[in-house]
Coordinates of C-alpha atoms in Angstrom, one line a residue:
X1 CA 167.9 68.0 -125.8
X2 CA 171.2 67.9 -127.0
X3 CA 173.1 71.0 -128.3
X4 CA 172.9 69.9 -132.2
X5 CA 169.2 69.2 -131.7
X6 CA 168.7 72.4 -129.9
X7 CA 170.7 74.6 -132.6
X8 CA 168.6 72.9 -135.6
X9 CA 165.4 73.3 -133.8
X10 CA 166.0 76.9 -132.9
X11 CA 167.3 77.3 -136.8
X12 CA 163.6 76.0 -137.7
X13 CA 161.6 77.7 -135.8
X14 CA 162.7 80.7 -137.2
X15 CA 162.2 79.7 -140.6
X16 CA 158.9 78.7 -139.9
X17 CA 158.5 82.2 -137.8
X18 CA 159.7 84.6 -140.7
X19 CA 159.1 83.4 -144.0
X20 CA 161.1 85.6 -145.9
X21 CA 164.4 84.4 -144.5
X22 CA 165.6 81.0 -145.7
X23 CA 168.1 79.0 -144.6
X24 CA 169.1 77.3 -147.3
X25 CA 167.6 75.6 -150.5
X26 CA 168.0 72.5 -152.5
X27 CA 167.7 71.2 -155.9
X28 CA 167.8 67.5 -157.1
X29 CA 170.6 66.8 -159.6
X30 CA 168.2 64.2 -160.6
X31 CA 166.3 67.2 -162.0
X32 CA 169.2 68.3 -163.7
X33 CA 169.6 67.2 -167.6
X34 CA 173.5 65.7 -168.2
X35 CA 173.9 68.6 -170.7
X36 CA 173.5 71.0 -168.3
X37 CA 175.9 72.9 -166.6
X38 CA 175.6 73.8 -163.0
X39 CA 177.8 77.1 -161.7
X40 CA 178.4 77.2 -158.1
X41 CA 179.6 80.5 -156.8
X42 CA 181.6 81.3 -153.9
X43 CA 179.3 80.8 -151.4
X44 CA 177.5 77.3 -153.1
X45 CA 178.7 73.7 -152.6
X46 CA 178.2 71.6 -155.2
X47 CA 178.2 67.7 -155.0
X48 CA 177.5 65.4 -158.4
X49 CA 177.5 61.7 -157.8
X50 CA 175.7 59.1 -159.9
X51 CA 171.9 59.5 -160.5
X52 CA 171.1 56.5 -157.8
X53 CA 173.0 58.4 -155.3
X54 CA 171.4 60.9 -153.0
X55 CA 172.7 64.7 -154.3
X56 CA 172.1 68.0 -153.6
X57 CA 173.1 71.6 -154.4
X58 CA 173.2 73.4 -151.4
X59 CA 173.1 77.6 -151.4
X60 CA 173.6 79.5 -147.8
X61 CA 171.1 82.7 -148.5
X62 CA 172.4 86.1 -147.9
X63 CA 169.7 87.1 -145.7
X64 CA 171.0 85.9 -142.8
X65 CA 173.6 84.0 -140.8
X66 CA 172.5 81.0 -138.9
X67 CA 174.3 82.9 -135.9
X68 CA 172.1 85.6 -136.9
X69 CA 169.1 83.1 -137.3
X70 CA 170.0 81.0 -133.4
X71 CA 170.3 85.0 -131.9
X72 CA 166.7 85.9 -133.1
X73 CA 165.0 82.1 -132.5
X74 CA 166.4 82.0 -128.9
X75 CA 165.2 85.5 -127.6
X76 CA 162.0 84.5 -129.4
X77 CA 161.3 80.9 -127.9
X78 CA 162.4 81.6 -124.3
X79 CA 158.7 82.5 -123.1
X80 CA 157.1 80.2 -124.7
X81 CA 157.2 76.7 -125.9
X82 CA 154.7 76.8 -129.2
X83 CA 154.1 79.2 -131.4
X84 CA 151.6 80.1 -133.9
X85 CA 152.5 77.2 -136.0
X86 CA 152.4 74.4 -134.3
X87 CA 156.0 74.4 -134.2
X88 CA 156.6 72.5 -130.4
X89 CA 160.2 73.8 -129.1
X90 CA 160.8 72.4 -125.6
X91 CA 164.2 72.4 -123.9
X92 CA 163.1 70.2 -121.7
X93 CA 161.9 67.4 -123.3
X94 CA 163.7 65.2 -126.3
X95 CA 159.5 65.3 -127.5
X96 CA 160.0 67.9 -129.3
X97 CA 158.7 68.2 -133.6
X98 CA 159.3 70.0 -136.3
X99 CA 158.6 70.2 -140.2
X100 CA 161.2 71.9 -141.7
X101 CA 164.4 70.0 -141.3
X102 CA 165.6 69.4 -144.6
X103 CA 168.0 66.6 -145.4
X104 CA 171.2 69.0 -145.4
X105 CA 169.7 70.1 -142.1
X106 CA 169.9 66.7 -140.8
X107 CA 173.3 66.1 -142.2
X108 CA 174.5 69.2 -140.1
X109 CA 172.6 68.1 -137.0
X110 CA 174.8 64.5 -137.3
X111 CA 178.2 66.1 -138.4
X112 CA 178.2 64.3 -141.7
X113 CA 180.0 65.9 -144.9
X114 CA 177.9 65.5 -147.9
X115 CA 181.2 65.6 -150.2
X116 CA 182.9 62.6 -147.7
X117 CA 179.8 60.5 -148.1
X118 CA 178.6 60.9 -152.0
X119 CA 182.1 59.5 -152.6
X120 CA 181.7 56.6 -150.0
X121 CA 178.1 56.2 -151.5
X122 CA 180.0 56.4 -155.0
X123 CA 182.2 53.5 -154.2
X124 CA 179.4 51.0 -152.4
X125 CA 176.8 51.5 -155.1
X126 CA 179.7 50.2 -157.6
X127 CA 180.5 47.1 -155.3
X128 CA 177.1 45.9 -155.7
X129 CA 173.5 45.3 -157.6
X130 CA 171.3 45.7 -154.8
X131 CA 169.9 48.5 -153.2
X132 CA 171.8 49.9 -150.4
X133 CA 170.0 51.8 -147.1
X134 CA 172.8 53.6 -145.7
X135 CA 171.6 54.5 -141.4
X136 CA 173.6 57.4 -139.7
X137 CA 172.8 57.7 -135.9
X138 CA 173.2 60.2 -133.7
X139 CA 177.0 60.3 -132.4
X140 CA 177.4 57.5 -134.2
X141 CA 175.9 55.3 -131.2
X142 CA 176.2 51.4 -131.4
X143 CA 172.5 49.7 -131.8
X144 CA 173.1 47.2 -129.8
X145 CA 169.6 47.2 -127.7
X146 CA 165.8 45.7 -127.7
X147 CA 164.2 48.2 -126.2
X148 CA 166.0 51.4 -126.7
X149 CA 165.5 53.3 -130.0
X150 CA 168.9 55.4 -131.6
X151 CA 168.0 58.0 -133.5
X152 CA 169.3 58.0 -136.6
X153 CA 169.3 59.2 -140.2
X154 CA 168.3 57.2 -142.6
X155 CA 169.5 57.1 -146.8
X156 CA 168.1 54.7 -149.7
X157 CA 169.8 54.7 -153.0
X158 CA 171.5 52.3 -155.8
X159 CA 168.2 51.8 -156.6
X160 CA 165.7 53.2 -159.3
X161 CA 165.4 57.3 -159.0
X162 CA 161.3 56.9 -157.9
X163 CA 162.9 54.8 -154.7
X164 CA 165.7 57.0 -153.4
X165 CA 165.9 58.6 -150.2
X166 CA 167.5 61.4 -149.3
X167 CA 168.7 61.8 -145.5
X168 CA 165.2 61.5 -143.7
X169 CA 165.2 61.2 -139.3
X170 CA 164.5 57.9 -137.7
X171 CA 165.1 55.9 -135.0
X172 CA 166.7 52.3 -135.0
X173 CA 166.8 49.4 -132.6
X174 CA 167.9 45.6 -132.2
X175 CA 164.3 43.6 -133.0
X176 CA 164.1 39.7 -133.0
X177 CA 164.6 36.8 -129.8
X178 CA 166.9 33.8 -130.9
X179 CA 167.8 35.7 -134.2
X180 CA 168.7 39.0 -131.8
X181 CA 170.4 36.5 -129.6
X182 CA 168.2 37.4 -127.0
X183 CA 169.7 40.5 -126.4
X184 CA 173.4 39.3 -126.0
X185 CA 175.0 42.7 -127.0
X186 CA 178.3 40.7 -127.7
X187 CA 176.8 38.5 -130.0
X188 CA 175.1 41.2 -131.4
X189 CA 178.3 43.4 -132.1
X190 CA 179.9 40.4 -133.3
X191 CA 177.0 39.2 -135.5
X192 CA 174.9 42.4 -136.5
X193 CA 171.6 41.3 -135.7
X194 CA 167.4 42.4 -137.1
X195 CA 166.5 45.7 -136.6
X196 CA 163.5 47.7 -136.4
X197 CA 163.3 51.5 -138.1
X198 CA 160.9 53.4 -137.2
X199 CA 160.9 56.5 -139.4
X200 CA 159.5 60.3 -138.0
X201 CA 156.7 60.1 -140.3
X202 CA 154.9 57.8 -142.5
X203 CA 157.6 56.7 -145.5
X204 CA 157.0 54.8 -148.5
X205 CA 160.1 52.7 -149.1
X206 CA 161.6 50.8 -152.0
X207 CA 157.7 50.6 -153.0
X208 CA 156.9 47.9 -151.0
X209 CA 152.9 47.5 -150.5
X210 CA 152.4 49.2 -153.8
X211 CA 154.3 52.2 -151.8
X212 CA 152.7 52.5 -148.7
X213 CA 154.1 54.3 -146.7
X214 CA 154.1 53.3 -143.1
X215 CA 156.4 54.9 -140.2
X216 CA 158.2 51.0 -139.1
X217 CA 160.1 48.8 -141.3
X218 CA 162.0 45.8 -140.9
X219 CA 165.1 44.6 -141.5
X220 CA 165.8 41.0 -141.5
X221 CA 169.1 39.4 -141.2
X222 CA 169.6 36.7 -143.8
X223 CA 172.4 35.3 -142.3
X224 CA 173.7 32.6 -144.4
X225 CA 169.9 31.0 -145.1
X226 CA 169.8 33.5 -148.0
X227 CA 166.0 33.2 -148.7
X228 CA 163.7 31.9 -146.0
X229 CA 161.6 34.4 -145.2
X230 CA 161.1 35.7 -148.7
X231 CA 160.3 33.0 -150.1
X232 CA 157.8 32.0 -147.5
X233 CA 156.3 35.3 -148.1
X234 CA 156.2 35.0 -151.8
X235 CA 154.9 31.5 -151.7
X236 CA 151.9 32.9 -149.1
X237 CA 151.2 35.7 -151.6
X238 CA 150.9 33.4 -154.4
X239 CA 148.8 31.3 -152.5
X240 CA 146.3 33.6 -151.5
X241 CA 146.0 36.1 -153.7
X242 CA 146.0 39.1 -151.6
X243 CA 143.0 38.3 -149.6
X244 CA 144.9 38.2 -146.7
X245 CA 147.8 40.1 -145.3
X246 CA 151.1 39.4 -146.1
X247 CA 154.0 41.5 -146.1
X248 CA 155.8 42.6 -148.7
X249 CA 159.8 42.7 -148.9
X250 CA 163.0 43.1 -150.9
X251 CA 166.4 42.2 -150.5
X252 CA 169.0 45.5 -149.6
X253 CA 172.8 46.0 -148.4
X254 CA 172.8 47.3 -145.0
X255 CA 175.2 49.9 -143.7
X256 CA 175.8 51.3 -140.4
X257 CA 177.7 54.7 -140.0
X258 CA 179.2 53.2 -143.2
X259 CA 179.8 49.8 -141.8
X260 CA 178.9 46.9 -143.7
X261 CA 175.9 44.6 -142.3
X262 CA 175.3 42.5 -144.5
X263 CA 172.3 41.3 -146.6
X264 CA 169.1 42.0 -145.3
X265 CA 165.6 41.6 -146.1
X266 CA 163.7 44.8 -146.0
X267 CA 159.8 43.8 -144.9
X268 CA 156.8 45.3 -143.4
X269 CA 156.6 45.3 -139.2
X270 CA 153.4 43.3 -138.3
X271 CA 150.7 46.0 -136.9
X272 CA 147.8 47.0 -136.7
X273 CA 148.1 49.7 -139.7
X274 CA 145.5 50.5 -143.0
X275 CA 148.1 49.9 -145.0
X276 CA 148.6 46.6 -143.2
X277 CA 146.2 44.7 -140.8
X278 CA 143.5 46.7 -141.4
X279 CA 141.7 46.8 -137.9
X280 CA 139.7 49.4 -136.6
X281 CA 142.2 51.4 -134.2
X282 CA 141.2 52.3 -130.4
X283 CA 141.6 55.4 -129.8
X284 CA 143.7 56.1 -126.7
X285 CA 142.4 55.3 -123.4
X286 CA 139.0 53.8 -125.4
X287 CA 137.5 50.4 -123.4
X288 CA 135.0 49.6 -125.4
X289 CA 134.9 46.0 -127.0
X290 CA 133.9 46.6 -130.1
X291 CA 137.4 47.4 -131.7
X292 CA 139.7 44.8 -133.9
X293 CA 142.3 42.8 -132.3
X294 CA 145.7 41.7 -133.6
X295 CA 146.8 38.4 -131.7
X296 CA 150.0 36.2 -131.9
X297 CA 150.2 33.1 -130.6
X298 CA 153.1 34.0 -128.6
X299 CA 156.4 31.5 -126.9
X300 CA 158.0 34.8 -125.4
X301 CA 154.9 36.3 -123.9
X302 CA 156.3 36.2 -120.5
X303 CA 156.8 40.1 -121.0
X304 CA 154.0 41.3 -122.3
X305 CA 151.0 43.3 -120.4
X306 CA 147.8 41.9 -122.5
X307 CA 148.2 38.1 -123.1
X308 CA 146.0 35.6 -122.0
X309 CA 146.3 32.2 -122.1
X310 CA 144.6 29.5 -123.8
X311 CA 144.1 25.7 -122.9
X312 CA 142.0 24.5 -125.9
X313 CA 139.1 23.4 -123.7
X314 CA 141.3 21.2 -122.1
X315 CA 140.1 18.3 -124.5
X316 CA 142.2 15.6 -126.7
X317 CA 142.1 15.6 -130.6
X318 CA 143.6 13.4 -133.2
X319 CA 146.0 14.3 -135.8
X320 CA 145.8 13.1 -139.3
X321 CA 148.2 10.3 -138.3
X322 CA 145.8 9.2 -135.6
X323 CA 148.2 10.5 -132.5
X324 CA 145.6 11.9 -129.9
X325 CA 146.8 14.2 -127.4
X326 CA 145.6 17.1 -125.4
X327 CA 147.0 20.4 -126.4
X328 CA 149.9 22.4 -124.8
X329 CA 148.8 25.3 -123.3
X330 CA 150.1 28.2 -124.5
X331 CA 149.8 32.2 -124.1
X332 CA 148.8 34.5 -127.0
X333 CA 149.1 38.4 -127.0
X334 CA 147.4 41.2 -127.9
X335 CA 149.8 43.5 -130.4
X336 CA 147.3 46.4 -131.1
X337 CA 146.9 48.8 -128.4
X338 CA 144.0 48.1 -126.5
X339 CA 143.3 50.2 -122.7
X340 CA 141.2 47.8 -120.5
X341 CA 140.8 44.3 -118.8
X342 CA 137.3 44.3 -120.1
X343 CA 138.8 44.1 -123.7
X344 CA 141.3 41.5 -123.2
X345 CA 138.8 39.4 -121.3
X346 CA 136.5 39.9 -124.1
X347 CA 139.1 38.5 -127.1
X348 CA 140.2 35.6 -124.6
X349 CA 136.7 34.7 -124.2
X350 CA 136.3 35.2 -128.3
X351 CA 138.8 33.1 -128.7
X352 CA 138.4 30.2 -126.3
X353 CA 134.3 30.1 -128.4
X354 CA 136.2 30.1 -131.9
X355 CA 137.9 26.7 -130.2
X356 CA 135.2 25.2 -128.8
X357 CA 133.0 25.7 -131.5
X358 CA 135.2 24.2 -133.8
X359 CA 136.9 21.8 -131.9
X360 CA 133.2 20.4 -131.1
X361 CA 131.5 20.3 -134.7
X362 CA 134.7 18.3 -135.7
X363 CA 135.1 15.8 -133.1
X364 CA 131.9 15.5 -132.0
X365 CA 129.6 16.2 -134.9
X366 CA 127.5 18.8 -132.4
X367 CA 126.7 22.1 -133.9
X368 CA 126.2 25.3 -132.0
X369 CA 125.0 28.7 -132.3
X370 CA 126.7 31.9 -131.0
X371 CA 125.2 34.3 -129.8
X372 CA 126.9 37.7 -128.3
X373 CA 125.6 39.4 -124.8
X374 CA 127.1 42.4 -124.3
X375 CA 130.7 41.6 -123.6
X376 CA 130.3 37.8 -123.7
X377 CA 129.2 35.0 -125.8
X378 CA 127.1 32.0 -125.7
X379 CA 126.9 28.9 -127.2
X380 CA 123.3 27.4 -127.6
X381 CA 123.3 23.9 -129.3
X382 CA 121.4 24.3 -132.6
X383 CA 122.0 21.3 -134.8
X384 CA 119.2 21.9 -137.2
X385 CA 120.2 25.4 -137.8
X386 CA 123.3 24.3 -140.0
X387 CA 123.8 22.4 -142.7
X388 CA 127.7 21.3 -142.2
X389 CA 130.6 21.2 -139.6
X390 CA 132.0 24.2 -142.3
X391 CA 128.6 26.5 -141.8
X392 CA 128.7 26.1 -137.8
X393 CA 132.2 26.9 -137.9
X394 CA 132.0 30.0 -140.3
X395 CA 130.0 31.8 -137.7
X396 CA 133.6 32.4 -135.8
X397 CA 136.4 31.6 -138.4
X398 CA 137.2 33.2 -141.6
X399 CA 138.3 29.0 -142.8
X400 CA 139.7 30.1 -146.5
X401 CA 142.3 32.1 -144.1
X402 CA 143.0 28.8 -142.2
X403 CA 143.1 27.0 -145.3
X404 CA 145.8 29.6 -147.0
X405 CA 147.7 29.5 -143.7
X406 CA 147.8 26.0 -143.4
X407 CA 148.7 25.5 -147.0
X408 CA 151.5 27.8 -146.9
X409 CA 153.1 26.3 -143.3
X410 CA 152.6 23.1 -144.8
X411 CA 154.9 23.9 -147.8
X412 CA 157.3 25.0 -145.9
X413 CA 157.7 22.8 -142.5
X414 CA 158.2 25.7 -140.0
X415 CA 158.6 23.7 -136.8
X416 CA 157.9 26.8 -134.7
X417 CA 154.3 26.9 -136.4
X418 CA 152.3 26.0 -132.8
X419 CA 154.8 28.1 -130.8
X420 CA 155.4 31.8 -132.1
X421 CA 154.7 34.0 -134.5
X422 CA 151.2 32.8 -135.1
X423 CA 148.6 35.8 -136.1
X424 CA 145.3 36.3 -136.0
X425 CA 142.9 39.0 -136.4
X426 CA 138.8 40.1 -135.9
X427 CA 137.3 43.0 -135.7
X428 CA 133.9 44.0 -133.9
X429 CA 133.5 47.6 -135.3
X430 CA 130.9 48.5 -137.9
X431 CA 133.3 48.8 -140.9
X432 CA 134.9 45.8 -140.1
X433 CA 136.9 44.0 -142.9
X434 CA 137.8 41.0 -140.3
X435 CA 134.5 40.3 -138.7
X436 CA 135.5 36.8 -137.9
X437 CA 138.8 35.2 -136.6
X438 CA 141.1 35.7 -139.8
X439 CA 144.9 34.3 -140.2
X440 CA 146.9 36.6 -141.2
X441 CA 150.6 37.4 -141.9
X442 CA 152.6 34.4 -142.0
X443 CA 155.5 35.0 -140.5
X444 CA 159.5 34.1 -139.1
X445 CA 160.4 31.2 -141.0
X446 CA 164.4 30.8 -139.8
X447 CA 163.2 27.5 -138.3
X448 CA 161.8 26.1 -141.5
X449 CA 162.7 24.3 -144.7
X450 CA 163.4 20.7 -143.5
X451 CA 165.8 21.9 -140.6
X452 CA 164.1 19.1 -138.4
X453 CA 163.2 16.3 -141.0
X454 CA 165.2 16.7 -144.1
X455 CA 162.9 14.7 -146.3
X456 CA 160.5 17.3 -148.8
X457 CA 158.1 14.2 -148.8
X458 CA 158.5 13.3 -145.1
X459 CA 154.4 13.3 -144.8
X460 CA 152.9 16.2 -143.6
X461 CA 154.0 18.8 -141.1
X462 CA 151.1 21.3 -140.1
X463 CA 148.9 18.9 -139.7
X464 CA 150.0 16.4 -137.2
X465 CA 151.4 16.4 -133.6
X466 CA 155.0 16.6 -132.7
X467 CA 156.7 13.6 -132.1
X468 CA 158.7 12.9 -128.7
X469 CA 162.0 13.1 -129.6
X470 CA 161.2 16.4 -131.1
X471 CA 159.0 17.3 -127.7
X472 CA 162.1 16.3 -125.0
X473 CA 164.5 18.7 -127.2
X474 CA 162.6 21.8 -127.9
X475 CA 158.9 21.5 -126.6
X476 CA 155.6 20.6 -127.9
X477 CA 155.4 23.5 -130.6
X478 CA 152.4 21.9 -132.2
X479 CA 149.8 23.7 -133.7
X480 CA 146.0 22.4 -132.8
X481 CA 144.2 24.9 -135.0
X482 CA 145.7 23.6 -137.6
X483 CA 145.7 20.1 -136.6
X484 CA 141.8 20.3 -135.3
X485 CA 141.0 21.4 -139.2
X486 CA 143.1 19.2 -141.4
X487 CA 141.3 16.2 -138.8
X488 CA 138.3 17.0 -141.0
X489 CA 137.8 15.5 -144.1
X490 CA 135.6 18.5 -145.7
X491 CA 139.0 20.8 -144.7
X492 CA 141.2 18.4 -146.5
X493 CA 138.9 18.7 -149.6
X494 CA 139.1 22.8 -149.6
X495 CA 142.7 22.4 -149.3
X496 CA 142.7 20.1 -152.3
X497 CA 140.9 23.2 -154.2
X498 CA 143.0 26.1 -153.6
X499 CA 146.0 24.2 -153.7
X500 CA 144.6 23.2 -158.0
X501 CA 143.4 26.6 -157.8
X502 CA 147.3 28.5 -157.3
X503 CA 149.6 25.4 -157.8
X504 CA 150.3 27.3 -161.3
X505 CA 150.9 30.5 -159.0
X506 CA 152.9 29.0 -156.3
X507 CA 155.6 27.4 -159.0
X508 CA 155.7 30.9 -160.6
X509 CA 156.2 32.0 -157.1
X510 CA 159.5 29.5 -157.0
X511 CA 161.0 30.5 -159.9
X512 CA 160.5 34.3 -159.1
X513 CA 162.7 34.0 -156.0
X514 CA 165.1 31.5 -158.2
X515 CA 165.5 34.5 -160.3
X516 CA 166.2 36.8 -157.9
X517 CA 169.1 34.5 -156.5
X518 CA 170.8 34.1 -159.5
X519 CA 170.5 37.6 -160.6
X520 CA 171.6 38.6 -157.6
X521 CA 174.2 36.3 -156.7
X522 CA 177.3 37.9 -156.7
X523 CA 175.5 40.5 -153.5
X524 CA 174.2 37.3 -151.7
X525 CA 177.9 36.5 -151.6
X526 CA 179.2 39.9 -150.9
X527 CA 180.8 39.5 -147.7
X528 CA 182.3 35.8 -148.4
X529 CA 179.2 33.7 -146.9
X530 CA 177.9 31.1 -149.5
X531 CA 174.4 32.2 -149.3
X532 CA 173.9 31.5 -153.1
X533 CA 174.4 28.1 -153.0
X534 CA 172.4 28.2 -149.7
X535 CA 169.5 29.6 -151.2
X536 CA 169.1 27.5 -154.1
X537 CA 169.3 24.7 -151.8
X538 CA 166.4 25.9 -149.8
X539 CA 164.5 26.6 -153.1
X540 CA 165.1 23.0 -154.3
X541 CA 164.1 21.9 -151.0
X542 CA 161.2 23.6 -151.3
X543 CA 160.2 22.6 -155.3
X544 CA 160.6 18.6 -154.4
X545 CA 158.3 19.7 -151.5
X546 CA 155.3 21.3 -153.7
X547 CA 156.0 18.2 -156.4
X548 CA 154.9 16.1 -153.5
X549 CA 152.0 17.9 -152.0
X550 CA 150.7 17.5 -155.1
X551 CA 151.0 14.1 -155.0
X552 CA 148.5 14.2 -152.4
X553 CA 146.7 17.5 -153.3
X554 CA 146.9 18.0 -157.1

């Protein structure tokens, strides 16, 4: 533990111990009418800044020195590592937790002046119309790594008074692949690069998810694409209504130990969360099977402990455009926490029956039942027992999910769509709100938006195989769920229907992003990229592409 987390720890733990000796207090200038008038005296600091700035008015009590207060917590703590409360104070562990740390706490514990920053904070909230989220780490550390967390603090304001946050601990790394360039911590100094935050405890942020608050968030790096991701997400919202998954997010300014970032989208980390995919949770060291499972259909699995892989019953199927072809294998991993072999086997076998099933009412018009034995399953032909391709497959797939999936990937021509960043999720537990395979949370669309074929009305994407050229460059990247459905002619008609059902929705969807571009263009072109234009180029791109879906669809 270093000494600044040692001194604040100690410094809590006897607040915590002795209740009638406080450290200090702190009062919200928000609270504070403009015709009132504060009086500091000698021994208060005062700090007024604008009303979307974090501010404070801190007061040192009387009662005691925090030499005082280290002297008393230190004899106190050196026989024992808990106390009565709860309060965990380890010195030899960075593990350690506490409750009490107040912002000005934290600002102390990272050697910031709260005078220094409200004026910095006072100058960027001026330079711009977005909200800014201000991170502090620890010894001002670089975050330069994948895998290593920084801890840091983080601060929200320049935003409405419900939304701003006041100094609250974190940690921060590098997230991403190709957009992180896979690690190159050159690059990354150069470029700035996604990161993940993963607060302490549970935060609602900017009121994304209708203020959920979840401990990890996300920032994106736009780059100079502008709007890709948000305006996928948007478009998949519109599309299905909130029956699914999708995450929420909101444009920011990003600093660093007051260095500029850039524009970032702030979303919601994929997980396994209540507040997110709802699955039911295993608790720790649980190997049962009848949990839920979050699966991505995963390019850079290599890594990864529970991935299986999948070869699509080794069997040729035929695109809309009549090219047949075998599958490419590919691996897909588990990203909920699960604590046995027995439960990975059980979702690769679940998976590999959701497939088959499918794959063999569709191409060969044969029907069959599934039926679960303990930890397996078993297909039984039954062809009088359903009515319909749809009904057989409805035992296994959630097929409105496929449908919004497919509907949104189509829009928007990701070409990564059979390689990465592909969820899934089903649940076996009693309460389950995913008891069959379910698509959800659409997801990294940097490689979309015509970047491969220009053409909005170049045919359609999703739904057929990739073509050679394409192949030889960057791999087959196809996607056969989607290519086994849209084969079908009943899946082309419920595509038909939701797409007359939310076209309405998904053109309000367009010109709800168009909006926010032009409202906020002069901060998508803060730092001299021309992501303004940028944007409106993908979001004409996009309109010309919906105008000729439903050509086909409307």
């Amino acid at each position: 533990m270093n000494d600044k987390r040692r001194i604040m720890a100690v410094v809590c733990a006897v607040a915590v111990l002795t209740s009638s000796m406080t450290a200090c207090t702190r009062t919200e200038i928000s609270d504070i009418s403009e015709s009132e008038t504060t009086t500091a005296s000698s021994s208060e600091e005062v700090t007024t800044v604008s009303d979307n700035v974090p501010s404070h008015i801190v007061t040192q009590s009387d009662s005691t020195t925090a030499t005082e207060a280290i002297t008393v917590a230190t004899s106190s703590t050196e026989e024992a590592e808990t106390d009565d409360s709860g309060l965990i104070v380890d010195d030899y562990t960075e593990d350690f937790t506490y409750d009490s740390l107040t912002p000005d706490d934290l600002y102390e514990m990272y050697g910031l002046s709260r005078s220094e920053r409200s004026s910095f904070y006072s100058q960027i909230c001026s330079e711009c119309e977005l909200p800014i989220i201000s991170v502090s780490t620890e010894d001002e550390q670089e975050v330069l790594s994948l895998d290593e967390y920084v801890n840091c603090i983080v601060e929200i304001m320049n935003c409405d008074s419900e939304y701003v946050m006041d100094a609250t601990e974190a940690q921060i790394r590098v997230r991403g692949n190709a957009s992180a360039y896979y690690g190159d911590v050159d690059q990354i100094r150069a470029n700035g690069a996604p990161y993940r935050i993963k607060f302490t405890k549970k935060q609602s942020v900017l009121g994304l998810n209708d203020g959920a608050k979840c401990k990890s968030w996300v920032l994106l790096k736009t780059y100079n694409y502008g709007v890709r991701d948000h305006l996928a997400f948007t478009l998949a919202a519109a599309i299905n209504a909130g029956m699914y998954y999708v995450s929420d997010s909101t444009f920011v300014q990003v600093y660093i130990n007051e260095e500029y970032m850039g524009i970032y989208l702030l979303c919601e980390q994929t997980q396994e969360n209540e507040n997110r995919v709802a699955i039911t949770e295993a608790e720790e060291g649980y190997t049962g099977t009848d949990i839920g499972y979050l699966v991505e259909l995963d390019n850079y699995s290599s890594g990864e402990t529970w991935r299986f892989m999948l070869n699509y019953n080794n069997e040729s199927i035929t695109d809309v455009y009549g090219t047949t072809r075998v599958p490419k294998k590919y691996y897909y991993t588990v990203r909920n926490d699960i604590y046995s072999e027995e439960q990975l086997d059980f979702i690769e076998r679940y998976f590999e029956v959701c497939y088959e099933v499918a794959m063999r009412a569709i191409k060969y018009g044969e029907y069959y039942r599934v039926d679960r034995v303990d930890d397996d399953f078993t297909l039984t032909l039954a062809q009088d027992e359903f009515e319909s391709a749809y009904d057989c497959i409805s035992q296994v797939m959630d097929i409105e999910s496929f449908v919004d999936m497919y509907i949104t990937y189509e829009i928007v021509n990701d070409q990564d769509v059979g390689g990465g960043s592909f969820f899934f999720a089903v649940d076996f537990s009693e309460t389950s709100i995913y008891p069959t395979l379910t698509c959800v949370a659409p997801w990294d669309f940097s490689w979309a938006y015509g970047d491969y074929s220009s053409d909005s009305d170049g045919g359609l994407y999703a739904a057929k195989f990739k073509d050679d050229y394409f192949v030889d460059n960057w791999g087959d990247r196809s996607n056969p769920w989607l290519i086994l459905l849209y084969s079908a002619d009943w899946f082309q008609d419920l595509v038909s229907e939701k797409w007359q059902e939310r076209y309405s929705y998904i053109l309000e969807a367009l010109d709800e992003v168009t909006d926010t571009v032009n409202t906020y263009s002069d901060d998508f072109d803060k730092d001299g990229k021309s992501r303004t234009s940028s944007a409106l180029a993908t979001i004409r791109w996009t309109r010309n592409r919906v105008e000729y879906l439903n050509t086909l669809w409307g």
